mmCIF file of C-alpha atoms in Angstrom:
data_model
loop_
_atom_site.group_PDB
_atom_site.id
_atom_site.type_symbol
_atom_site.label_atom_id
_atom_site.label_comp_id
_atom_site.label_asym_id
_atom_site.label_seq_id
_atom_site.Cartn_x
_atom_site.Cartn_y
_atom_site.Cartn_z
ATOM 1 C CA MET A 1 82.471 158.585 188.180
ATOM 2 C CA GLY A 2 83.948 155.698 186.214
ATOM 3 C CA PRO A 3 86.905 153.556 187.332
ATOM 4 C CA ARG A 4 89.342 155.228 184.924
ATOM 5 C CA GLN A 5 88.365 158.731 185.985
ATOM 6 C CA ARG A 6 88.598 157.753 189.654
ATOM 7 C CA ARG A 7 92.024 156.218 189.165
ATOM 8 C CA ARG A 8 93.185 159.364 187.378
ATOM 9 C CA LYS A 9 91.894 161.556 190.230
ATOM 10 C CA LEU A 10 93.673 159.402 192.824
ATOM 11 C CA ALA A 11 96.872 159.413 190.798
ATOM 12 C CA GLU A 12 96.728 163.201 190.395
ATOM 13 C CA ALA A 13 96.105 163.664 194.129
ATOM 14 C CA ALA A 14 99.067 161.423 194.984
ATOM 15 C CA GLN A 15 101.341 163.354 192.642
ATOM 16 C CA SER A 16 100.115 166.711 193.959
ATOM 17 C CA ALA A 17 100.794 165.642 197.556
ATOM 18 C CA GLY A 18 104.287 164.478 196.634
ATOM 19 C CA LEU A 19 103.491 160.825 197.305
ATOM 20 C CA GLY A 20 104.725 159.615 193.924
ATOM 21 C CA ALA A 21 103.107 157.249 191.457
ATOM 22 C CA LEU A 22 99.956 155.280 192.274
ATOM 23 C CA VAL A 23 100.613 151.538 192.652
ATOM 24 C CA ARG A 24 97.300 150.002 193.715
ATOM 25 C CA ILE A 25 93.719 150.875 194.664
ATOM 26 C CA HIS A 26 91.729 149.169 197.421
ATOM 27 C CA ARG A 27 87.963 149.315 196.931
ATOM 28 C CA GLY A 28 85.818 149.976 199.984
ATOM 29 C CA HIS A 29 83.062 147.511 200.879
ATOM 30 C CA ARG A 30 80.079 147.391 203.177
ATOM 31 C CA ALA A 31 80.460 146.549 206.858
ATOM 32 C CA GLY A 32 78.156 146.502 209.864
ATOM 33 C CA ILE A 33 75.656 144.265 211.638
ATOM 34 C CA VAL A 34 73.975 143.037 208.447
ATOM 35 C CA VAL A 35 77.272 141.885 206.969
ATOM 36 C CA SER A 36 78.301 140.272 210.257
ATOM 37 C CA VAL A 37 75.027 138.315 210.440
ATOM 38 C CA LEU A 38 75.295 137.160 206.825
ATOM 39 C CA VAL A 39 78.899 136.045 207.246
ATOM 40 C CA PHE A 40 77.949 134.197 210.448
ATOM 41 C CA LEU A 41 75.100 132.400 208.652
ATOM 42 C CA VAL A 42 77.365 131.418 205.764
ATOM 43 C CA VAL A 43 80.047 130.027 208.073
ATOM 44 C CA VAL A 44 77.683 128.235 210.453
ATOM 45 C CA GLY A 45 75.297 127.153 207.676
ATOM 46 C CA SER A 46 78.059 125.337 205.804
ATOM 47 C CA VAL A 47 77.970 122.541 208.389
ATOM 48 C CA PRO A 48 74.254 121.558 208.181
ATOM 49 C CA ALA A 49 74.293 122.133 204.404
ATOM 50 C CA GLY A 50 77.197 119.713 204.051
ATOM 51 C CA ILE A 51 75.595 117.138 206.352
ATOM 52 C CA VAL A 52 72.187 117.237 204.641
ATOM 53 C CA THR A 53 73.777 117.104 201.176
ATOM 54 C CA THR A 54 75.876 114.093 202.177
ATOM 55 C CA ILE A 55 72.873 112.267 203.651
ATOM 56 C CA LEU A 56 70.680 112.904 200.617
ATOM 57 C CA ARG A 57 73.494 111.855 198.299
ATOM 58 C CA TYR A 58 74.080 108.704 200.329
ATOM 59 C CA GLU A 59 70.371 107.886 200.153
ATOM 60 C CA ASP A 60 70.404 108.482 196.369
ATOM 61 C CA SER A 61 67.835 111.256 196.636
ATOM 62 C CA THR A 62 67.294 113.314 193.479
ATOM 63 C CA THR A 63 67.065 116.468 195.648
ATOM 64 C CA TRP A 64 70.613 116.241 197.047
ATOM 65 C CA PRO A 65 71.907 119.421 195.254
ATOM 66 C CA TRP A 66 69.285 121.710 196.844
ATOM 67 C CA PRO A 67 70.942 122.223 200.274
ATOM 68 C CA LEU A 68 74.240 122.987 198.522
ATOM 69 C CA LEU A 69 72.513 125.409 196.151
ATOM 70 C CA LEU A 70 70.727 127.230 199.000
ATOM 71 C CA TRP A 71 73.982 127.588 200.935
ATOM 72 C CA SER A 72 75.789 128.750 197.775
ATOM 73 C CA ALA A 73 73.038 131.290 197.115
ATOM 74 C CA LEU A 74 73.425 132.638 200.665
ATOM 75 C CA ALA A 75 77.195 132.879 200.185
ATOM 76 C CA GLY A 76 76.678 134.633 196.830
ATOM 77 C CA ILE A 77 74.207 137.113 198.338
ATOM 78 C CA THR A 78 76.662 137.831 201.136
ATOM 79 C CA PHE A 79 79.443 138.474 198.614
ATOM 80 C CA LEU A 80 77.229 140.838 196.601
ATOM 81 C CA VAL A 81 76.044 142.708 199.707
ATOM 82 C CA VAL A 82 79.619 143.182 200.897
ATOM 83 C CA HIS A 83 81.292 144.039 197.601
ATOM 84 C CA VAL A 84 78.534 145.397 195.349
ATOM 85 C CA GLY A 85 75.679 146.524 197.571
ATOM 86 C CA PRO A 86 75.218 150.131 198.672
ATOM 87 C CA VAL A 87 77.341 151.589 201.473
ATOM 88 C CA PHE A 88 75.390 153.857 203.824
ATOM 89 C CA ASP A 89 78.072 156.518 204.239
ATOM 90 C CA GLY A 90 79.237 156.256 200.629
ATOM 91 C CA ARG A 91 81.787 153.916 199.138
ATOM 92 C CA HIS A 92 85.432 154.888 199.428
ATOM 93 C CA TRP A 93 88.644 153.957 197.692
ATOM 94 C CA ILE A 94 92.170 153.982 199.089
ATOM 95 C CA GLY A 95 95.002 154.429 196.629
ATOM 96 C CA VAL A 96 98.457 153.187 197.585
ATOM 97 C CA ALA A 97 101.310 155.329 196.262
ATOM 98 C CA HIS A 98 105.048 155.040 196.803
ATOM 99 C CA GLY A 99 105.040 157.711 199.483
ATOM 100 C CA GLY A 100 101.696 157.127 201.251
ATOM 101 C CA LEU A 101 97.948 156.739 200.835
ATOM 102 C CA VAL A 102 95.158 158.638 199.089
ATOM 103 C CA ARG A 103 91.557 158.207 200.268
ATOM 104 C CA TRP A 104 88.719 159.171 197.914
ATOM 105 C CA GLN A 105 85.055 159.339 199.010
ATOM 106 C CA ARG A 106 82.204 161.286 197.448
ATOM 107 C CA GLY A 107 84.593 163.488 195.549
ATOM 108 C CA ALA A 108 86.606 164.418 198.621
ATOM 109 C CA VAL A 109 90.276 163.458 198.662
ATOM 110 C CA ARG A 110 92.497 163.001 201.715
ATOM 111 C CA THR A 111 96.168 162.157 201.528
ATOM 112 C CA ALA A 112 98.483 160.747 204.177
ATOM 113 C CA THR A 113 102.159 159.928 204.311
ATOM 114 C CA TRP A 114 103.222 156.555 205.679
ATOM 115 C CA ALA A 115 103.801 158.199 209.043
ATOM 116 C CA GLU A 116 100.203 159.454 209.053
ATOM 117 C CA ALA A 117 98.637 156.367 207.449
ATOM 118 C CA GLY A 118 97.871 154.693 210.762
ATOM 119 C CA ASN A 119 94.932 157.067 211.228
ATOM 120 C CA LEU A 120 93.128 155.760 208.146
ATOM 121 C CA ARG A 121 90.532 153.022 208.562
ATOM 122 C CA THR A 122 91.655 149.860 206.751
ATOM 123 C CA ASP A 123 89.181 147.162 207.830
ATOM 124 C CA SER A 124 86.422 147.901 205.297
ATOM 125 C CA VAL A 125 88.302 147.564 202.018
ATOM 126 C CA CYS A 126 89.041 144.625 199.770
ATOM 127 C CA CYS A 127 92.384 142.914 200.464
ATOM 128 C CA ALA A 128 92.666 144.762 203.774
ATOM 129 C CA GLY A 129 95.560 142.505 204.767
ATOM 130 C CA ASP A 130 97.680 143.804 201.901
ATOM 131 C CA LEU A 131 96.825 147.390 202.842
ATOM 132 C CA ARG A 132 97.868 146.806 206.451
ATOM 133 C CA THR A 133 101.092 145.219 205.217
ATOM 134 C CA SER A 134 101.816 148.335 203.149
ATOM 135 C CA ILE A 135 101.251 150.585 206.183
ATOM 136 C CA ARG A 136 103.405 148.403 208.397
ATOM 137 C CA ARG A 137 106.254 148.364 205.873
ATOM 138 C CA GLY A 138 105.881 151.999 204.876
ATOM 139 C CA ALA A 139 105.980 150.921 201.241
ATOM 140 C CA PRO A 140 103.354 149.675 198.784
ATOM 141 C CA VAL A 141 102.940 145.970 198.133
ATOM 142 C CA GLY A 142 102.316 144.816 194.568
ATOM 143 C CA ALA A 143 98.892 144.700 192.991
ATOM 144 C CA TRP A 144 99.032 140.903 192.615
ATOM 145 C CA THR A 145 100.214 139.508 195.910
ATOM 146 C CA GLY A 146 99.993 135.866 196.891
ATOM 147 C CA ARG A 147 97.176 136.712 199.281
ATOM 148 C CA ARG A 148 95.119 138.361 196.549
ATOM 149 C CA ILE A 149 95.760 135.588 194.027
ATOM 150 C CA ALA A 150 94.792 132.967 196.627
ATOM 151 C CA GLY A 151 91.582 134.834 197.490
ATOM 152 C CA LEU A 152 90.540 135.180 193.857
ATOM 153 C CA THR A 153 91.406 131.539 193.173
ATOM 154 C CA VAL A 154 89.295 130.318 196.090
ATOM 155 C CA THR A 155 86.392 132.528 194.984
ATOM 156 C CA VAL A 156 86.558 131.286 191.387
ATOM 157 C CA LEU A 157 86.884 127.629 192.417
ATOM 158 C CA ALA A 158 84.053 127.886 194.945
ATOM 159 C CA THR A 159 81.817 129.481 192.316
ATOM 160 C CA ALA A 160 82.726 126.816 189.759
ATOM 161 C CA VAL A 161 82.106 123.976 192.235
ATOM 162 C CA ALA A 162 78.767 125.398 193.349
ATOM 163 C CA THR A 163 77.722 125.900 189.733
ATOM 164 C CA TRP A 164 78.769 122.431 188.596
ATOM 165 C CA PHE A 165 77.504 120.421 191.555
ATOM 166 C CA ALA A 166 74.387 122.456 192.419
ATOM 167 C CA ALA A 167 73.241 124.941 189.799
ATOM 168 C CA VAL A 168 73.819 122.710 186.745
ATOM 169 C CA PRO A 169 71.994 119.612 188.128
ATOM 170 C CA ILE A 170 69.097 121.700 189.408
ATOM 171 C CA GLY A 171 68.933 123.690 186.158
ATOM 172 C CA ALA A 172 68.789 120.438 184.192
ATOM 173 C CA HIS A 173 66.209 119.145 186.674
ATOM 174 C CA ILE A 174 63.967 122.173 186.112
ATOM 175 C CA LEU A 175 64.422 122.454 182.331
ATOM 176 C CA LEU A 176 64.708 118.787 181.304
ATOM 177 C CA GLY A 177 63.269 116.856 184.218
ATOM 178 C CA GLU A 178 64.760 114.565 186.841
ATOM 179 C CA ARG A 179 67.233 111.779 186.199
ATOM 180 C CA PRO A 180 66.718 108.826 188.573
ATOM 181 C CA ARG A 181 69.880 107.764 190.367
ATOM 182 C CA THR A 182 68.542 104.321 191.236
ATOM 183 C CA VAL A 183 65.793 102.061 189.947
ATOM 184 C CA GLU A 184 64.084 102.254 193.337
ATOM 185 C CA GLN A 185 63.392 105.965 192.823
ATOM 186 C CA LEU A 186 61.088 105.093 189.913
ATOM 187 C CA ALA A 187 58.713 103.604 192.504
ATOM 188 C CA ARG A 188 57.374 107.062 193.271
ATOM 189 C CA MET A 189 55.393 106.928 190.015
ATOM 190 C CA CYS A 190 53.303 104.216 191.657
ATOM 191 C CA GLN A 191 52.723 106.417 194.716
ATOM 192 C CA GLY A 192 51.346 109.492 192.974
ATOM 193 C CA GLY A 193 54.735 111.021 192.213
ATOM 194 C CA HIS A 194 56.005 112.722 189.067
ATOM 195 C CA SER A 195 57.696 111.108 186.091
ATOM 196 C CA PHE A 196 61.415 111.402 185.297
ATOM 197 C CA GLY A 197 62.071 113.600 182.274
ATOM 198 C CA ARG A 198 65.614 112.342 181.762
ATOM 199 C CA THR A 199 64.995 108.634 181.478
ATOM 200 C CA ALA A 200 65.106 106.869 178.130
ATOM 201 C CA ALA A 201 62.149 107.675 175.868
ATOM 202 C CA TYR A 202 59.650 104.927 175.046
ATOM 203 C CA GLU A 203 60.416 104.896 171.339
ATOM 204 C CA GLY A 204 62.526 103.218 168.712
ATOM 205 C CA PRO A 205 63.176 99.504 168.284
ATOM 206 C CA ALA A 206 62.779 96.945 171.079
ATOM 207 C CA PRO A 207 63.656 96.079 173.731
ATOM 208 C CA HIS A 208 61.946 98.648 175.971
ATOM 209 C CA PRO A 209 63.185 97.923 179.528
ATOM 210 C CA ALA A 210 60.473 97.789 182.181
ATOM 211 C CA VAL A 211 60.278 97.465 185.958
ATOM 212 C CA VAL A 212 57.286 96.878 188.236
ATOM 213 C CA PHE A 213 56.533 98.177 191.725
ATOM 214 C CA THR A 214 53.696 97.782 194.179
ATOM 215 C CA THR A 215 51.790 100.849 195.340
ATOM 216 C CA ASN A 216 53.699 100.824 198.632
ATOM 217 C CA GLY A 217 56.962 101.215 196.744
ATOM 218 C CA PHE A 218 58.321 97.668 196.904
ATOM 219 C CA ASP A 219 60.291 96.326 193.974
ATOM 220 C CA SER A 220 58.239 93.565 192.317
ATOM 221 C CA TYR A 221 60.111 92.935 189.081
ATOM 222 C CA ARG A 222 63.192 94.095 187.211
ATOM 223 C CA PRO A 223 64.863 92.250 184.332
ATOM 224 C CA VAL A 224 68.327 92.152 185.938
ATOM 225 C CA PRO A 225 69.459 93.212 189.437
ATOM 226 C CA ASP A 226 71.849 95.900 188.146
ATOM 227 C CA THR A 227 69.411 97.583 185.769
ATOM 228 C CA ASP A 228 70.525 101.142 184.941
ATOM 229 C CA ALA A 229 67.750 103.498 186.053
ATOM 230 C CA ALA A 230 68.347 105.906 183.145
ATOM 231 C CA THR A 231 67.627 103.140 180.588
ATOM 232 C CA VAL A 232 64.210 102.161 182.000
ATOM 233 C CA GLN A 233 61.424 103.181 179.614
ATOM 234 C CA LEU A 234 58.370 101.661 181.291
ATOM 235 C CA VAL A 235 57.170 101.491 184.888
ATOM 236 C CA GLY A 236 54.449 99.056 185.930
ATOM 237 C CA CYS A 237 52.349 99.616 189.069
ATOM 238 C CA ALA A 238 50.882 96.460 190.572
ATOM 239 C CA VAL A 239 47.676 96.739 192.628
ATOM 240 C CA LEU A 240 46.106 93.876 194.571
ATOM 241 C CA ILE A 241 42.519 93.481 193.320
ATOM 242 C CA GLY A 242 41.465 90.144 194.749
ATOM 243 C CA GLN A 243 42.412 86.754 196.088
ATOM 244 C CA GLY A 244 42.485 83.257 194.679
ATOM 245 C CA LYS A 245 43.043 79.898 196.265
ATOM 246 C CA ALA A 246 44.108 79.466 199.862
ATOM 247 C CA ILE A 247 47.790 78.620 200.241
ATOM 248 C CA ASP A 248 48.211 77.945 203.972
ATOM 249 C CA SER A 249 46.941 78.799 207.439
ATOM 250 C CA CYS A 250 49.398 79.332 210.289
ATOM 251 C CA ASP A 251 49.019 79.786 214.044
ATOM 252 C CA TYR A 252 51.597 81.476 216.264
ATOM 253 C CA GLU A 253 52.272 81.929 219.945
ATOM 254 C CA GLY A 254 50.075 84.546 221.584
ATOM 255 C CA GLY A 255 46.995 83.656 219.548
ATOM 256 C CA TYR A 256 48.220 85.199 216.307
ATOM 257 C CA HIS A 257 46.902 83.700 213.095
ATOM 258 C CA ARG A 258 47.877 84.277 209.470
ATOM 259 C CA GLU A 259 46.236 83.027 206.305
ATOM 260 C CA THR A 260 47.939 83.211 202.925
ATOM 261 C CA TYR A 261 46.054 83.351 199.630
ATOM 262 C CA GLN A 262 47.011 83.563 196.011
ATOM 263 C CA GLY A 263 47.044 87.250 195.106
ATOM 264 C CA ARG A 264 45.392 88.652 191.993
ATOM 265 C CA TYR A 265 46.826 91.866 190.581
ATOM 266 C CA LEU A 266 46.181 94.595 188.066
ATOM 267 C CA VAL A 267 49.318 96.146 186.591
ATOM 268 C CA GLU A 268 49.086 99.594 184.987
ATOM 269 C CA VAL A 269 52.027 100.402 182.691
ATOM 270 C CA TYR A 270 53.327 103.967 182.258
ATOM 271 C CA GLU A 271 56.071 105.623 180.263
ATOM 272 C CA ALA A 272 58.813 106.556 182.746
ATOM 273 C CA GLN A 273 59.695 109.790 180.939
ATOM 274 C CA THR A 274 56.191 111.276 180.705
ATOM 275 C CA ALA A 275 53.935 109.125 182.984
ATOM 276 C CA ARG A 276 51.756 108.473 179.920
ATOM 277 C CA HIS A 277 49.550 105.395 180.386
ATOM 278 C CA VAL A 278 50.424 102.810 177.740
ATOM 279 C CA GLY A 279 48.445 99.743 178.824
ATOM 280 C CA SER A 280 47.516 97.306 181.566
ATOM 281 C CA PHE A 281 47.222 93.583 182.282
ATOM 282 C CA ARG A 282 46.077 91.205 185.021
ATOM 283 C CA LEU A 283 48.033 88.350 186.511
ATOM 284 C CA ASP A 284 47.961 86.065 189.510
ATOM 285 C CA GLY A 285 50.466 85.496 192.255
ATOM 286 C CA LYS A 286 51.990 82.124 192.903
ATOM 287 C CA GLY A 287 49.428 79.381 193.305
ATOM 288 C CA PRO A 288 49.401 76.397 195.689
ATOM 289 C CA GLU A 289 51.539 74.374 193.291
ATOM 290 C CA GLN A 290 54.244 77.103 193.217
ATOM 291 C CA ALA A 291 54.131 78.673 196.678
ATOM 292 C CA SER A 292 55.528 76.890 199.689
ATOM 293 C CA ALA A 293 52.854 75.796 202.153
ATOM 294 C CA ALA A 294 55.311 75.786 205.044
ATOM 295 C CA CYS A 295 54.557 78.368 207.718
ATOM 296 C CA SER A 296 57.109 81.052 208.415
ATOM 297 C CA PRO A 297 58.815 80.417 211.782
ATOM 298 C CA SER A 298 57.993 83.964 212.918
ATOM 299 C CA ILE A 299 55.935 87.014 211.956
ATOM 300 C CA LEU A 300 55.984 90.708 212.796
ATOM 301 C CA VAL A 301 53.118 91.947 214.954
ATOM 302 C CA PRO A 302 52.223 95.449 216.229
ATOM 303 C CA GLU A 303 53.654 96.454 219.605
ATOM 304 C CA SER A 304 50.111 96.961 220.838
ATOM 305 C CA GLY A 305 49.294 93.353 219.990
ATOM 306 C CA SER A 306 45.826 94.471 218.885
ATOM 307 C CA ILE A 307 45.837 92.471 215.643
ATOM 308 C CA GLN A 308 45.410 88.760 216.310
ATOM 309 C CA SER A 309 45.121 87.625 212.711
ATOM 310 C CA ASP A 310 45.803 88.902 209.208
ATOM 311 C CA ARG A 311 46.061 87.829 205.608
ATOM 312 C CA SER A 312 48.949 87.787 203.201
ATOM 313 C CA TYR A 313 48.966 87.305 199.450
ATOM 314 C CA THR A 314 51.433 85.666 197.138
ATOM 315 C CA GLU A 315 53.079 87.773 194.456
ATOM 316 C CA PRO A 316 53.686 86.853 190.809
ATOM 317 C CA ASP A 317 57.045 85.334 189.962
ATOM 318 C CA ASP A 318 59.482 86.847 187.459
ATOM 319 C CA ASP A 319 58.482 84.430 184.700
ATOM 320 C CA SER A 320 54.856 85.530 184.968
ATOM 321 C CA TYR A 321 55.809 89.211 184.880
ATOM 322 C CA ARG A 322 58.155 88.594 181.961
ATOM 323 C CA ALA A 323 55.442 86.857 179.941
ATOM 324 C CA HIS A 324 52.846 89.584 180.535
ATOM 325 C CA LEU A 325 55.329 92.406 179.898
ATOM 326 C CA ALA A 326 56.598 90.844 176.653
ATOM 327 C CA PRO A 327 54.169 92.782 174.379
ATOM 328 C CA PHE A 328 55.400 96.042 175.907
ATOM 329 C CA VAL A 329 59.093 95.175 176.149
ATOM 330 C CA ALA A 330 59.588 93.285 172.885
ATOM 331 C CA GLY A 331 56.878 94.924 170.771
ATOM 332 C CA PRO A 332 56.677 98.315 169.089
ATOM 333 C CA PRO A 333 55.936 101.411 171.213
ATOM 334 C CA ARG A 334 52.255 101.990 171.871
#
C-alpha cells in the first residue's frame, strides 16, 4: 500500500472512531538487539575514528579520509537498517488525530482515545519524543516541531559533512588518483609506491619542477623549501652505486670507527603523475675539496654495540643536482 492510500485509511479510521482529523503520522522503525549493537558501534566507534583521522591528517597522510568514511558508512547502514530495513513483525504506523491515535499494521487498524493511548507502544517510531508529548498533553503536536526540524537538520548536515570530507576526496582518489599533501609524500615513488594522479602533468612549456629523493625516502633536492607538492612534475630517485675518493677517517670512544667517501649516484627520473620513466643521469657527491674533513663530534651506534665501524658517503649538493636536472626542468617534455 502506498503512502497516500495508507494516509487515507488512517484518516478514515480516525474519522470513523470520532477522533477527528488526522494531524500527523509516525512511521514505525526496526528495534531489537541488532539495532542496539549497531547504535553502540556507531557511538563508540566515533571516538577512535576521530582520533585516527586527526592523526593521519596531522601526519599529512593521503589516507586520512578513510577512517571517517568507514565510520560514516557504519552510521549510514545503521540509519538504513533502523528506518528502511525490514521489520520482523511488520512495520506499523501511528496516526495522531485531534481526539486520539490510530495504529495501522498489516491492514489491521486499532484506534485509541487520549485516555487509552498510554497502552500503545511508542518507542519504535520515528520522532517518538513528539508522540509521547502528544500523549502526555492529550492533544496532537504539529508535524514540524523544533525537535523534528533539529533532527532532520543534524542528519542532513552530518550527511553533507561526511560526503564532502570523506566520500568526495576518496571518490576523487579512486577516479582521478591521489593528490600529495606534502612534497615528502612523493618519496614513496622511490620506495616502490604508486604515482600521484593529481599532480601537475609533465607537459607544456618549461619549467617542469622536479624533486629528488633517496631510496630510503630522504629528501635530497628540491628547488625551493616551500615547493607546492601539486606542482611537481618530475621525481628523481637517487641510488648509491659506488664510491670515489676518501674524505676522512674518524675514531670514536668505544672502538668505533667511521670512514667517509665521496658517493657516486644514479638518478632515475619519473613523471610524478604516471610514474613513467623519462630519463636518468649519474653524478657524484661532494668531493674532498667541497666536503668538510672534520670529524663529527658524535655518531649514532646500535644499542647492541655490535658494529664497530661503518662507512658513510657524501651526497651531491644542490648546484650539482640543478645542473644535471636542467635538461629535464628547462627543456621540452620527453
